[in-house]
Short mmCIF file of N, CA and C in Angstrom, two decimals:
data_model
loop_
_atom_site.label_atom_id
_atom_site.label_comp_id
_atom_site.label_asym_id
_atom_site.label_seq_id
_atom_site.Cartn_x
_atom_site.Cartn_y
_atom_site.Cartn_z
N MET Z 18 -10.79 13.57 5.69
CA MET Z 18 -10.25 13.87 7.00
C MET Z 18 -10.85 15.16 7.54
N ASN Z 19 -11.07 16.16 6.68
CA ASN Z 19 -11.67 17.40 7.16
C ASN Z 19 -13.06 17.16 7.73
N THR Z 20 -13.83 16.28 7.11
CA THR Z 20 -15.16 15.99 7.60
C THR Z 20 -15.09 15.40 9.00
N VAL Z 21 -14.13 14.49 9.20
CA VAL Z 21 -13.99 13.87 10.51
C VAL Z 21 -13.53 14.91 11.53
N LEU Z 22 -12.58 15.76 11.16
CA LEU Z 22 -12.06 16.74 12.10
C LEU Z 22 -13.06 17.86 12.38
N ASN Z 23 -14.00 18.11 11.48
CA ASN Z 23 -15.01 19.14 11.71
C ASN Z 23 -16.16 18.63 12.56
N HIS Z 24 -16.10 17.40 12.95
CA HIS Z 24 -17.14 16.83 13.81
C HIS Z 24 -17.15 17.55 15.15
N GLN Z 25 -18.23 17.46 15.88
CA GLN Z 25 -18.36 18.21 17.13
C GLN Z 25 -17.43 17.72 18.23
N GLN Z 26 -17.02 16.48 18.21
CA GLN Z 26 -16.18 15.93 19.27
C GLN Z 26 -14.72 15.94 18.85
N LEU Z 27 -14.15 17.12 18.74
CA LEU Z 27 -12.78 17.25 18.26
C LEU Z 27 -11.75 16.65 19.21
N SER Z 28 -12.06 16.57 20.50
CA SER Z 28 -11.07 16.06 21.44
C SER Z 28 -10.83 14.56 21.28
N ARG Z 29 -11.84 13.79 20.86
CA ARG Z 29 -11.68 12.35 20.72
C ARG Z 29 -11.39 11.91 19.29
N THR Z 30 -11.84 12.67 18.32
CA THR Z 30 -11.74 12.24 16.93
C THR Z 30 -10.30 12.09 16.44
N PRO Z 31 -9.38 13.06 16.66
CA PRO Z 31 -8.02 12.85 16.19
C PRO Z 31 -7.35 11.64 16.83
N LEU Z 32 -7.63 11.40 18.09
CA LEU Z 32 -7.07 10.23 18.76
C LEU Z 32 -7.62 8.96 18.13
N LEU Z 33 -8.90 8.94 17.85
CA LEU Z 33 -9.52 7.78 17.22
C LEU Z 33 -8.95 7.56 15.82
N CYS Z 34 -8.78 8.63 15.05
CA CYS Z 34 -8.19 8.52 13.71
C CYS Z 34 -6.77 7.97 13.80
N GLY Z 35 -6.00 8.44 14.77
CA GLY Z 35 -4.64 7.96 14.94
C GLY Z 35 -4.60 6.48 15.28
N VAL Z 36 -5.47 6.06 16.19
CA VAL Z 36 -5.51 4.65 16.59
C VAL Z 36 -5.91 3.77 15.41
N VAL Z 37 -6.91 4.21 14.66
CA VAL Z 37 -7.35 3.44 13.49
C VAL Z 37 -6.23 3.37 12.45
N SER Z 38 -5.51 4.46 12.24
CA SER Z 38 -4.41 4.47 11.28
C SER Z 38 -3.31 3.50 11.69
N VAL Z 39 -2.95 3.51 12.96
CA VAL Z 39 -1.91 2.60 13.44
C VAL Z 39 -2.35 1.16 13.31
N MET Z 40 -3.59 0.88 13.66
CA MET Z 40 -4.10 -0.50 13.55
C MET Z 40 -4.12 -0.96 12.09
N ALA Z 41 -4.55 -0.08 11.19
CA ALA Z 41 -4.60 -0.44 9.77
C ALA Z 41 -3.20 -0.68 9.23
N ALA Z 42 -2.25 0.19 9.59
CA ALA Z 42 -0.88 0.01 9.12
C ALA Z 42 -0.27 -1.27 9.66
N THR Z 43 -0.56 -1.60 10.91
CA THR Z 43 -0.06 -2.84 11.50
C THR Z 43 -0.64 -4.05 10.79
N ALA Z 44 -1.94 -4.02 10.53
CA ALA Z 44 -2.58 -5.14 9.84
C ALA Z 44 -2.03 -5.31 8.43
N LEU Z 45 -1.87 -4.19 7.72
CA LEU Z 45 -1.32 -4.28 6.36
C LEU Z 45 0.12 -4.77 6.37
N GLY Z 46 0.90 -4.29 7.33
CA GLY Z 46 2.29 -4.74 7.43
C GLY Z 46 2.39 -6.22 7.73
N CYS Z 47 1.57 -6.69 8.67
CA CYS Z 47 1.57 -8.12 9.01
C CYS Z 47 1.10 -8.95 7.82
N GLY Z 48 0.07 -8.48 7.14
CA GLY Z 48 -0.43 -9.20 5.96
C GLY Z 48 0.61 -9.29 4.87
N THR Z 49 1.34 -8.20 4.66
CA THR Z 49 2.40 -8.21 3.65
C THR Z 49 3.51 -9.16 4.03
N ALA Z 50 3.91 -9.16 5.30
CA ALA Z 50 4.98 -10.06 5.75
C ALA Z 50 4.57 -11.52 5.61
N VAL Z 51 3.36 -11.84 6.03
CA VAL Z 51 2.89 -13.23 5.94
C VAL Z 51 2.74 -13.63 4.48
N GLY Z 52 2.18 -12.75 3.66
CA GLY Z 52 2.01 -13.06 2.24
C GLY Z 52 3.32 -13.28 1.52
N SER Z 53 4.32 -12.45 1.81
CA SER Z 53 5.61 -12.63 1.16
C SER Z 53 6.29 -13.90 1.63
N PHE Z 54 6.14 -14.25 2.92
CA PHE Z 54 6.71 -15.51 3.41
C PHE Z 54 6.05 -16.70 2.73
N VAL Z 55 4.73 -16.68 2.61
CA VAL Z 55 4.02 -17.78 1.97
C VAL Z 55 4.43 -17.89 0.50
N MET Z 56 4.56 -16.76 -0.18
CA MET Z 56 4.95 -16.79 -1.58
C MET Z 56 6.36 -17.34 -1.74
N LEU Z 57 7.31 -16.88 -0.90
CA LEU Z 57 8.68 -17.40 -0.99
C LEU Z 57 8.73 -18.89 -0.67
N ASP Z 58 7.94 -19.32 0.31
CA ASP Z 58 7.89 -20.74 0.65
C ASP Z 58 7.37 -21.56 -0.53
N ALA Z 59 6.35 -21.05 -1.20
CA ALA Z 59 5.80 -21.76 -2.36
C ALA Z 59 6.80 -21.81 -3.51
N VAL Z 60 7.54 -20.72 -3.70
CA VAL Z 60 8.54 -20.70 -4.78
C VAL Z 60 9.65 -21.71 -4.50
N TRP Z 61 10.10 -21.76 -3.25
CA TRP Z 61 11.18 -22.70 -2.92
C TRP Z 61 10.73 -24.15 -2.95
N SER Z 62 9.49 -24.42 -2.52
CA SER Z 62 9.03 -25.81 -2.47
C SER Z 62 8.65 -26.36 -3.84
N ASP Z 63 8.00 -25.56 -4.66
CA ASP Z 63 7.57 -26.03 -5.99
C ASP Z 63 7.54 -24.86 -6.96
N PRO Z 64 8.68 -24.56 -7.61
CA PRO Z 64 8.74 -23.39 -8.49
C PRO Z 64 7.73 -23.42 -9.64
N ALA Z 65 7.44 -24.58 -10.17
CA ALA Z 65 6.50 -24.66 -11.29
C ALA Z 65 5.09 -24.26 -10.85
N ARG Z 66 4.70 -24.64 -9.65
CA ARG Z 66 3.37 -24.32 -9.15
C ARG Z 66 3.26 -22.83 -8.81
N ALA Z 67 4.35 -22.22 -8.41
CA ALA Z 67 4.33 -20.82 -7.97
C ALA Z 67 4.65 -19.83 -9.08
N ALA Z 68 4.83 -20.30 -10.29
CA ALA Z 68 5.24 -19.40 -11.38
C ALA Z 68 4.19 -18.34 -11.67
N GLU Z 69 2.93 -18.74 -11.79
CA GLU Z 69 1.89 -17.78 -12.14
C GLU Z 69 1.66 -16.73 -11.04
N PRO Z 70 1.51 -17.13 -9.76
CA PRO Z 70 1.35 -16.09 -8.73
C PRO Z 70 2.55 -15.16 -8.63
N THR Z 71 3.76 -15.71 -8.84
CA THR Z 71 4.96 -14.87 -8.77
C THR Z 71 4.95 -13.83 -9.88
N VAL Z 72 4.58 -14.25 -11.08
CA VAL Z 72 4.50 -13.31 -12.20
C VAL Z 72 3.44 -12.25 -11.94
N LEU Z 73 2.30 -12.64 -11.38
CA LEU Z 73 1.25 -11.67 -11.09
C LEU Z 73 1.70 -10.65 -10.04
N VAL Z 74 2.42 -11.11 -9.02
CA VAL Z 74 2.92 -10.18 -8.00
C VAL Z 74 3.95 -9.23 -8.61
N LEU Z 75 4.82 -9.74 -9.46
CA LEU Z 75 5.81 -8.88 -10.12
C LEU Z 75 5.13 -7.86 -11.03
N MET Z 76 4.09 -8.28 -11.73
CA MET Z 76 3.37 -7.34 -12.59
C MET Z 76 2.68 -6.27 -11.76
N LEU Z 77 2.12 -6.64 -10.61
CA LEU Z 77 1.49 -5.67 -9.73
C LEU Z 77 2.50 -4.66 -9.19
N ALA Z 78 3.67 -5.16 -8.79
CA ALA Z 78 4.72 -4.26 -8.29
C ALA Z 78 5.21 -3.33 -9.39
N THR Z 79 5.37 -3.85 -10.59
CA THR Z 79 5.81 -3.02 -11.72
C THR Z 79 4.77 -1.96 -12.04
N SER Z 80 3.50 -2.34 -12.00
CA SER Z 80 2.43 -1.38 -12.26
C SER Z 80 2.40 -0.27 -11.22
N ALA Z 81 2.59 -0.63 -9.95
CA ALA Z 81 2.60 0.37 -8.88
C ALA Z 81 3.78 1.33 -9.05
N PHE Z 82 4.94 0.79 -9.42
CA PHE Z 82 6.11 1.64 -9.63
C PHE Z 82 5.89 2.58 -10.82
N ARG Z 83 5.31 2.06 -11.89
CA ARG Z 83 5.03 2.88 -13.07
C ARG Z 83 4.05 4.00 -12.74
N GLU Z 84 3.03 3.68 -11.95
CA GLU Z 84 2.05 4.68 -11.53
C GLU Z 84 2.72 5.79 -10.72
N LYS Z 85 3.64 5.40 -9.83
CA LYS Z 85 4.36 6.38 -9.01
C LYS Z 85 5.19 7.30 -9.91
N VAL Z 86 5.90 6.73 -10.87
CA VAL Z 86 6.74 7.53 -11.77
C VAL Z 86 5.87 8.48 -12.60
N CYS Z 87 4.73 7.99 -13.10
CA CYS Z 87 3.83 8.85 -13.88
C CYS Z 87 3.29 10.00 -13.05
N ARG Z 88 2.94 9.73 -11.80
CA ARG Z 88 2.43 10.80 -10.93
C ARG Z 88 3.52 11.84 -10.65
N GLU Z 89 4.75 11.38 -10.43
CA GLU Z 89 5.85 12.32 -10.18
C GLU Z 89 6.10 13.19 -11.40
N ARG Z 90 6.07 12.58 -12.58
CA ARG Z 90 6.28 13.36 -13.81
C ARG Z 90 5.16 14.37 -14.02
N SER Z 91 3.93 13.95 -13.75
CA SER Z 91 2.80 14.87 -13.90
C SER Z 91 2.91 16.04 -12.93
N ALA Z 92 3.33 15.76 -11.72
CA ALA Z 92 3.49 16.82 -10.73
C ALA Z 92 4.59 17.80 -11.15
N GLN Z 93 5.64 17.30 -11.75
CA GLN Z 93 6.73 18.16 -12.21
C GLN Z 93 6.29 19.03 -13.39
N GLU Z 94 5.46 18.45 -14.27
CA GLU Z 94 4.98 19.22 -15.43
C GLU Z 94 4.04 20.34 -15.00
N VAL Z 95 3.21 20.06 -14.03
CA VAL Z 95 2.23 21.05 -13.58
C VAL Z 95 2.89 22.14 -12.76
N ASP Z 96 3.80 21.76 -11.87
CA ASP Z 96 4.42 22.71 -10.96
C ASP Z 96 5.95 22.55 -10.99
N PRO Z 97 6.64 23.10 -12.01
CA PRO Z 97 8.09 22.93 -12.07
C PRO Z 97 8.76 23.68 -10.91
N VAL Z 98 9.65 22.99 -10.25
CA VAL Z 98 10.34 23.59 -9.11
C VAL Z 98 11.79 23.81 -9.43
#
């Protein structure tokens, strides 16, 4: 971000960064909503067929949560508040 903000056109760059951030967040949010709907639909229509993708999504969510907890613990060890 510093590289972008140090660019010569400071008046347009923050606006452009903001627009790109909003667009990316919207796309990710829509993708997550559609993906979760499709996954739930697959689970309800044929649970046996959806078992493997469901387990993979749960493992991914568990891994992300574990990573978050590990980062929080590391931050507390380095800088106790």
